[in-house]
Short mmCIF file of C-alpha atoms in Angstrom, two decimals:
data_model
loop_
_atom_site.label_atom_id
_atom_site.label_comp_id
_atom_site.label_asym_id
_atom_site.label_seq_id
_atom_site.Cartn_x
_atom_site.Cartn_y
_atom_site.Cartn_z
CA UNK A 212 -8.46 -3.73 12.24
CA UNK A 213 -5.40 -2.84 10.51
CA UNK A 214 -2.07 -4.24 12.78
CA UNK A 215 0.70 -0.86 11.98
CA UNK A 216 3.96 -1.99 10.09
CA UNK A 217 5.45 0.31 12.18
CA UNK A 218 21.68 5.18 2.61
CA UNK A 219 23.81 6.92 3.55
CA UNK A 220 25.39 7.00 0.55
CA UNK A 221 22.20 8.34 -1.55
CA UNK A 222 20.99 10.79 1.37
CA UNK A 223 22.84 13.69 -0.63
CA UNK A 224 20.70 12.57 -3.75
CA UNK A 225 18.09 13.95 -1.89
CA UNK A 226 19.02 16.65 -1.03
CA UNK A 227 19.22 17.99 -4.51
CA UNK A 228 16.02 20.04 -5.80
CA UNK A 229 12.79 17.00 -6.44
CA UNK A 230 13.08 18.24 -9.71
CA UNK A 231 16.68 17.02 -10.83
CA UNK A 232 14.93 13.09 -9.17
CA UNK A 233 12.32 13.53 -11.69
CA UNK A 234 14.10 14.61 -14.86
CA UNK A 235 16.57 10.95 -14.48
CA UNK A 236 13.84 8.81 -14.09
CA UNK A 237 12.59 7.47 -18.07
CA UNK A 238 10.62 5.25 -19.24
CA UNK A 239 12.62 1.72 -20.93
CA UNK A 240 15.15 1.16 -18.45
CA UNK A 241 15.73 2.50 -14.57
CA UNK A 242 13.96 4.68 -13.01
CA UNK A 243 16.72 6.77 -11.46
CA UNK A 244 14.75 8.81 -9.10
CA UNK A 245 12.77 5.82 -8.27
CA UNK A 246 15.94 4.52 -6.65
CA UNK A 247 17.23 7.58 -5.38
CA UNK A 248 13.37 7.71 -3.54
CA UNK A 249 13.77 4.93 -1.80
CA UNK A 250 17.74 5.12 -1.21
CA UNK A 251 16.61 8.56 0.71
CA UNK A 252 17.47 9.97 4.31
CA UNK A 253 13.15 10.10 4.16
CA UNK A 254 13.41 6.78 4.91
CA UNK A 255 13.48 5.99 8.64
CA UNK A 256 15.41 1.99 9.56
CA UNK A 257 13.51 0.19 10.99
CA UNK A 258 11.40 0.36 7.74
CA UNK A 259 13.95 0.02 4.98
CA UNK A 260 14.97 -2.87 6.74
CA UNK A 261 11.96 -4.54 5.28
CA UNK A 262 13.17 -4.10 1.36
CA UNK A 263 14.23 -7.69 1.26
CA UNK A 264 10.54 -8.95 1.13
CA UNK A 265 8.26 -5.72 0.75
CA UNK A 266 10.52 -4.84 -3.17
CA UNK A 267 8.89 -1.87 -3.73
CA UNK A 268 11.34 -0.48 -6.93
CA UNK A 269 9.58 -3.51 -8.57
CA UNK A 270 6.09 -2.84 -6.91
CA UNK A 271 5.95 0.30 -8.44
CA UNK A 272 7.79 0.12 -11.60
CA UNK A 273 5.58 -3.14 -11.98
CA UNK A 274 2.68 -0.10 -11.38
CA UNK A 275 3.48 2.06 -13.59
CA UNK A 276 3.93 4.59 -11.74
CA UNK A 277 6.07 8.10 -12.89
CA UNK A 278 6.76 11.39 -10.90
CA UNK A 279 4.45 13.73 -12.87
CA UNK A 280 2.11 11.20 -11.22
CA UNK A 281 -1.65 12.35 -8.80
CA UNK A 282 -0.95 9.02 -7.29
CA UNK A 283 -3.26 8.70 -4.19
CA UNK A 284 -2.35 5.98 -1.09
CA UNK A 285 -5.28 4.81 0.78
CA UNK A 286 -4.85 3.29 4.57
CA UNK A 287 -0.54 4.36 4.63
CA UNK A 288 -1.48 3.23 7.72
CA UNK A 289 2.76 3.99 9.52
CA UNK A 290 3.50 6.00 6.18
CA UNK A 291 5.82 2.56 4.58
CA UNK A 292 5.80 3.68 1.92
CA UNK A 293 3.80 7.72 1.60
CA UNK A 294 7.82 7.46 2.65
CA UNK A 295 8.98 7.08 -0.70
CA UNK A 296 5.61 8.35 -2.51
CA UNK A 297 6.04 11.68 -1.26
CA UNK A 298 9.96 12.33 -2.07
CA UNK A 299 9.53 11.08 -5.92
CA UNK A 300 5.82 12.95 -6.38
CA UNK A 301 6.93 15.48 -4.87
CA UNK A 302 8.01 18.16 -7.65
CA UNK A 303 6.53 17.74 -11.22
CA UNK A 304 3.31 15.18 -9.42
CA UNK A 305 1.24 14.65 -6.18
CA UNK A 306 0.83 12.41 -3.38
CA UNK A 307 -3.21 12.26 -2.06
CA UNK A 308 -2.67 10.25 1.22
CA UNK A 309 -6.62 9.44 2.16
CA UNK A 310 -5.64 6.95 6.24
CA UNK A 311 -7.80 8.26 9.12
CA UNK A 312 -10.93 10.83 8.86
CA UNK A 313 -8.97 14.30 11.07
CA UNK A 314 -12.61 14.67 11.48
CA UNK A 315 -13.40 11.59 12.59
CA UNK A 316 -13.85 10.35 15.68
CA UNK A 317 -11.84 10.56 18.69
CA UNK A 318 -9.08 7.54 17.43
CA UNK A 319 -9.02 8.26 13.78
CA UNK A 320 -7.86 12.06 14.74
CA UNK A 321 -5.03 11.18 17.23
CA UNK A 322 -4.71 8.47 14.12
CA UNK A 323 -4.66 11.19 11.42
CA UNK A 324 -2.94 13.20 14.30
CA UNK A 325 0.30 11.32 14.71
CA UNK A 326 0.36 10.81 10.75
CA UNK A 327 0.90 14.35 10.65
CA UNK A 328 3.13 14.74 12.60
CA UNK A 329 6.02 12.44 10.77
CA UNK A 330 5.08 15.06 7.77
CA UNK A 331 5.75 18.09 10.00
CA UNK A 332 9.22 16.20 11.51
CA UNK A 333 10.10 16.05 7.60
CA UNK A 334 8.79 19.22 5.32
CA UNK A 335 12.03 18.75 3.17
CA UNK A 336 10.65 15.08 1.65
CA UNK A 337 6.83 15.42 3.15
CA UNK A 338 5.93 19.53 2.88
CA UNK A 339 3.60 18.50 0.38
CA UNK A 340 1.67 15.95 0.62
CA UNK A 341 -1.96 16.66 0.40
CA UNK A 342 -4.20 15.21 3.28
CA UNK A 343 -7.19 12.78 1.89
CA UNK A 344 -9.32 10.94 4.36
CA UNK A 345 -10.97 7.75 4.07
CA UNK A 346 -12.82 5.46 6.69
CA UNK A 347 -15.42 2.20 5.09
CA UNK A 348 -17.83 2.91 4.40
CA UNK A 349 -18.79 6.84 5.15
CA UNK A 350 -15.90 9.56 3.42
CA UNK A 351 -14.39 8.59 0.90
CA UNK A 352 -12.38 11.86 0.29
CA UNK A 353 -9.60 10.57 -2.03
CA UNK A 354 -9.83 12.87 -5.00
CA UNK A 355 -11.51 15.25 -7.49
CA UNK A 356 -13.34 12.77 -9.88
CA UNK A 357 -11.39 12.21 -12.77
CA UNK A 358 -8.28 13.38 -11.73
CA UNK A 359 -5.90 10.95 -10.68
CA UNK A 360 -3.54 8.91 -12.48
CA UNK A 361 -2.92 5.97 -10.34
CA UNK A 362 -4.73 5.01 -6.21
CA UNK A 363 -2.49 1.99 -4.08
CA UNK A 364 -3.32 0.25 -1.57
CA UNK A 365 -1.11 -2.19 0.21
CA UNK A 366 -1.88 -5.03 2.81
CA UNK A 367 -5.39 -3.03 3.49
CA UNK A 368 -7.63 -5.23 1.61
CA UNK A 369 -8.99 -7.74 4.24
CA UNK A 370 -9.03 -5.14 6.44
CA UNK A 371 -11.86 -3.32 4.38
CA UNK A 372 -14.00 -6.84 4.48
CA UNK A 373 -16.48 -6.05 7.84
CA UNK A 374 -18.20 -3.04 5.55
CA UNK A 375 -19.91 -6.19 3.53
CA UNK A 376 -21.14 -6.45 0.04
CA UNK A 377 -22.21 -3.37 -0.35
CA UNK A 378 -20.26 -1.55 0.84
CA UNK A 379 -17.59 -3.01 -0.81
CA UNK A 380 -19.33 -2.47 -4.37
CA UNK A 381 -19.22 1.76 -3.01
CA UNK A 382 -15.88 1.86 -1.95
CA UNK A 383 -14.11 -0.16 -5.21
CA UNK A 384 -16.58 2.81 -7.02
CA UNK A 385 -14.74 5.10 -5.07
CA UNK A 386 -11.77 4.05 -5.38
CA UNK A 387 -12.50 3.67 -10.17
CA UNK A 388 -13.99 6.87 -10.25
CA UNK A 389 -11.35 8.77 -8.62
CA UNK A 390 -9.20 8.15 -11.65
CA UNK A 391 -8.68 8.71 -14.82
CA UNK A 392 -9.72 6.89 -17.98
CA UNK A 393 -6.47 4.79 -18.08
CA UNK A 394 -5.46 5.07 -14.45
CA UNK A 395 -3.99 2.63 -12.49
CA UNK A 396 -5.53 0.56 -9.23
CA UNK A 397 -2.17 -1.05 -7.78
CA UNK A 398 -2.98 -3.17 -5.30
CA UNK A 399 -1.24 -5.67 -2.98
CA UNK A 400 -2.34 -7.55 -0.25
CA UNK A 401 -2.42 -11.31 1.56
CA UNK A 402 -2.76 -14.16 -0.82
CA UNK A 403 -4.28 -16.97 0.58
CA UNK A 404 -3.98 -20.42 -1.29
CA UNK A 405 -7.78 -21.25 -3.46
CA UNK A 406 -7.51 -24.51 -1.85
CA UNK A 407 -7.74 -22.59 1.76
CA UNK A 408 -11.62 -21.63 3.05
CA UNK A 409 -11.28 -17.73 3.83
CA UNK A 410 -15.02 -16.27 6.56
CA UNK A 411 -16.38 -13.52 6.08
CA UNK A 412 -14.36 -11.85 8.07
CA UNK A 413 -11.14 -11.96 6.48
CA UNK A 414 -9.95 -12.46 10.26
CA UNK A 415 -6.49 -14.09 9.25
CA UNK A 416 -5.58 -11.22 6.90
CA UNK A 417 -5.38 -13.77 4.44
CA UNK A 418 -7.19 -12.92 1.18
CA UNK A 419 -7.90 -15.04 -1.89
CA UNK A 420 -6.80 -13.80 -5.13
CA UNK A 421 -10.18 -13.72 -7.04
CA UNK A 422 -12.21 -12.77 -4.98
CA UNK A 423 -10.16 -9.24 -4.71
CA UNK A 424 -10.14 -9.46 -8.46
CA UNK A 425 -14.11 -10.46 -8.72
CA UNK A 426 -14.04 -6.93 -6.42
CA UNK A 427 -12.17 -4.74 -8.73
CA UNK A 428 -13.76 -6.27 -12.31
CA UNK A 429 -17.20 -5.42 -10.85
CA UNK A 430 -17.06 -1.62 -10.20
CA UNK A 431 -15.75 -1.67 -13.87
CA UNK A 432 -11.51 -1.90 -13.88
CA UNK A 433 -10.07 -4.28 -16.58
CA UNK A 434 -7.09 -6.65 -14.72
CA UNK A 435 -4.09 -5.51 -16.69
CA UNK A 436 -1.58 -7.71 -15.42
CA UNK A 437 -0.98 -9.74 -12.26
CA UNK A 438 2.87 -10.42 -10.87
CA UNK A 439 4.89 -12.96 -8.47
CA UNK A 440 6.85 -10.26 -6.78
CA UNK A 441 5.99 -10.42 -3.43
CA UNK A 442 5.46 -13.64 -3.49
CA UNK A 443 6.45 -15.96 -0.33
CA UNK A 444 6.28 -19.56 -1.64
CA UNK A 445 7.18 -20.72 2.31
CA UNK A 446 3.81 -19.33 3.62
CA UNK A 447 0.86 -21.41 3.93
CA UNK A 448 -0.95 -19.29 5.75
CA UNK A 449 -2.32 -21.15 8.03
CA UNK A 450 -0.38 -19.11 11.73
CA UNK A 451 -1.60 -19.21 14.79
CA UNK A 452 -3.19 -16.38 15.18
CA UNK A 453 -3.39 -15.08 11.25
CA UNK A 454 -0.76 -13.02 9.30
CA UNK A 455 0.19 -10.78 11.92
CA UNK A 456 2.52 -14.10 13.36
CA UNK A 457 4.51 -13.50 10.78
CA UNK A 458 7.39 -10.32 11.03
CA UNK A 459 7.23 -7.66 11.42
CA UNK A 460 4.62 -8.01 13.86
CA UNK A 461 5.32 -10.72 15.78
CA UNK A 462 1.99 -11.21 16.89
CA UNK A 463 2.89 -13.91 19.51
CA UNK A 464 5.58 -12.80 21.09
CA UNK A 465 8.72 -15.39 21.23
CA UNK A 466 6.14 -18.30 20.37
CA UNK A 467 7.41 -19.97 17.44
CA UNK A 468 9.19 -16.94 16.18
CA UNK A 469 12.82 -18.97 14.70
CA UNK A 470 9.61 -20.43 12.61
CA UNK A 471 7.85 -17.30 11.59
CA UNK A 472 11.14 -15.55 11.06
CA UNK A 473 12.42 -18.39 9.54
CA UNK A 474 9.37 -18.27 7.18
CA UNK A 475 9.26 -14.37 6.13
CA UNK A 476 6.88 -12.26 5.46
CA UNK A 477 3.48 -13.24 4.69
CA UNK A 478 2.71 -14.38 0.18
CA UNK A 479 1.12 -11.37 -1.59
CA UNK A 480 -0.68 -10.62 -4.78
CA UNK A 481 -0.50 -7.59 -6.78
CA UNK A 482 -2.47 -6.69 -8.80
CA UNK A 483 -2.58 -3.66 -11.30
CA UNK A 484 -6.21 -2.96 -12.99
CA UNK A 485 -6.77 -0.20 -15.38
CA UNK A 486 -9.60 2.35 -15.36
CA UNK A 487 -10.77 1.90 -19.22
#
């Protein structure tokens, strides 16, 4: 299952009303509201350090996010993107965090409780986050049918492979159904080179881009665009222990750590799908 990953200068800006931040967003130039959320005090320092590898501003702009949208974040994990999305959408939009089921197994309840504690610790930023549940292949409390403007998931699809072909059809169909016509499904995932074989369980954490596109298109989505925002040509996807050998996890601990640090985070596909 998924490994949880784990400025002051603009901190004062984040204490402004969210409406003021949202008012600064526009469709033609920079999104100042999004930049303020990324630079804001709601973010933990360890997460900010990853910005150079994860490019949150460029990624979210590529997906076409706006502060008035209803956005679902699937499997938010430790909340890396939640820390950005929640303040950005707080006043004019809505964020639904669909992760571990608060009504599920004991492990899921513990995970959901940790995430809720994170939200409760900073109500000024996170008090309006709505909690859903996403636990394939059984639980899809994502959003009411046809109500979401955007569904986002970051480095998660490899975790869903064990549900099998039929389970994946249901999963992608649930995402499709939650979106309005014209809604966007934004995906970032570890990318396996096309010339490398992918095992049936994606145990390395890497996925073929063509396969992810096929999954989405089989549910009715249209590929609207691909971006190399999160590409890393240094990553050859051949690490002992899979993608988790790389930072920030360093799953092999001190073994070849300098080499993995020089590579950086994984090579990633960034895909934008649209519901017709």
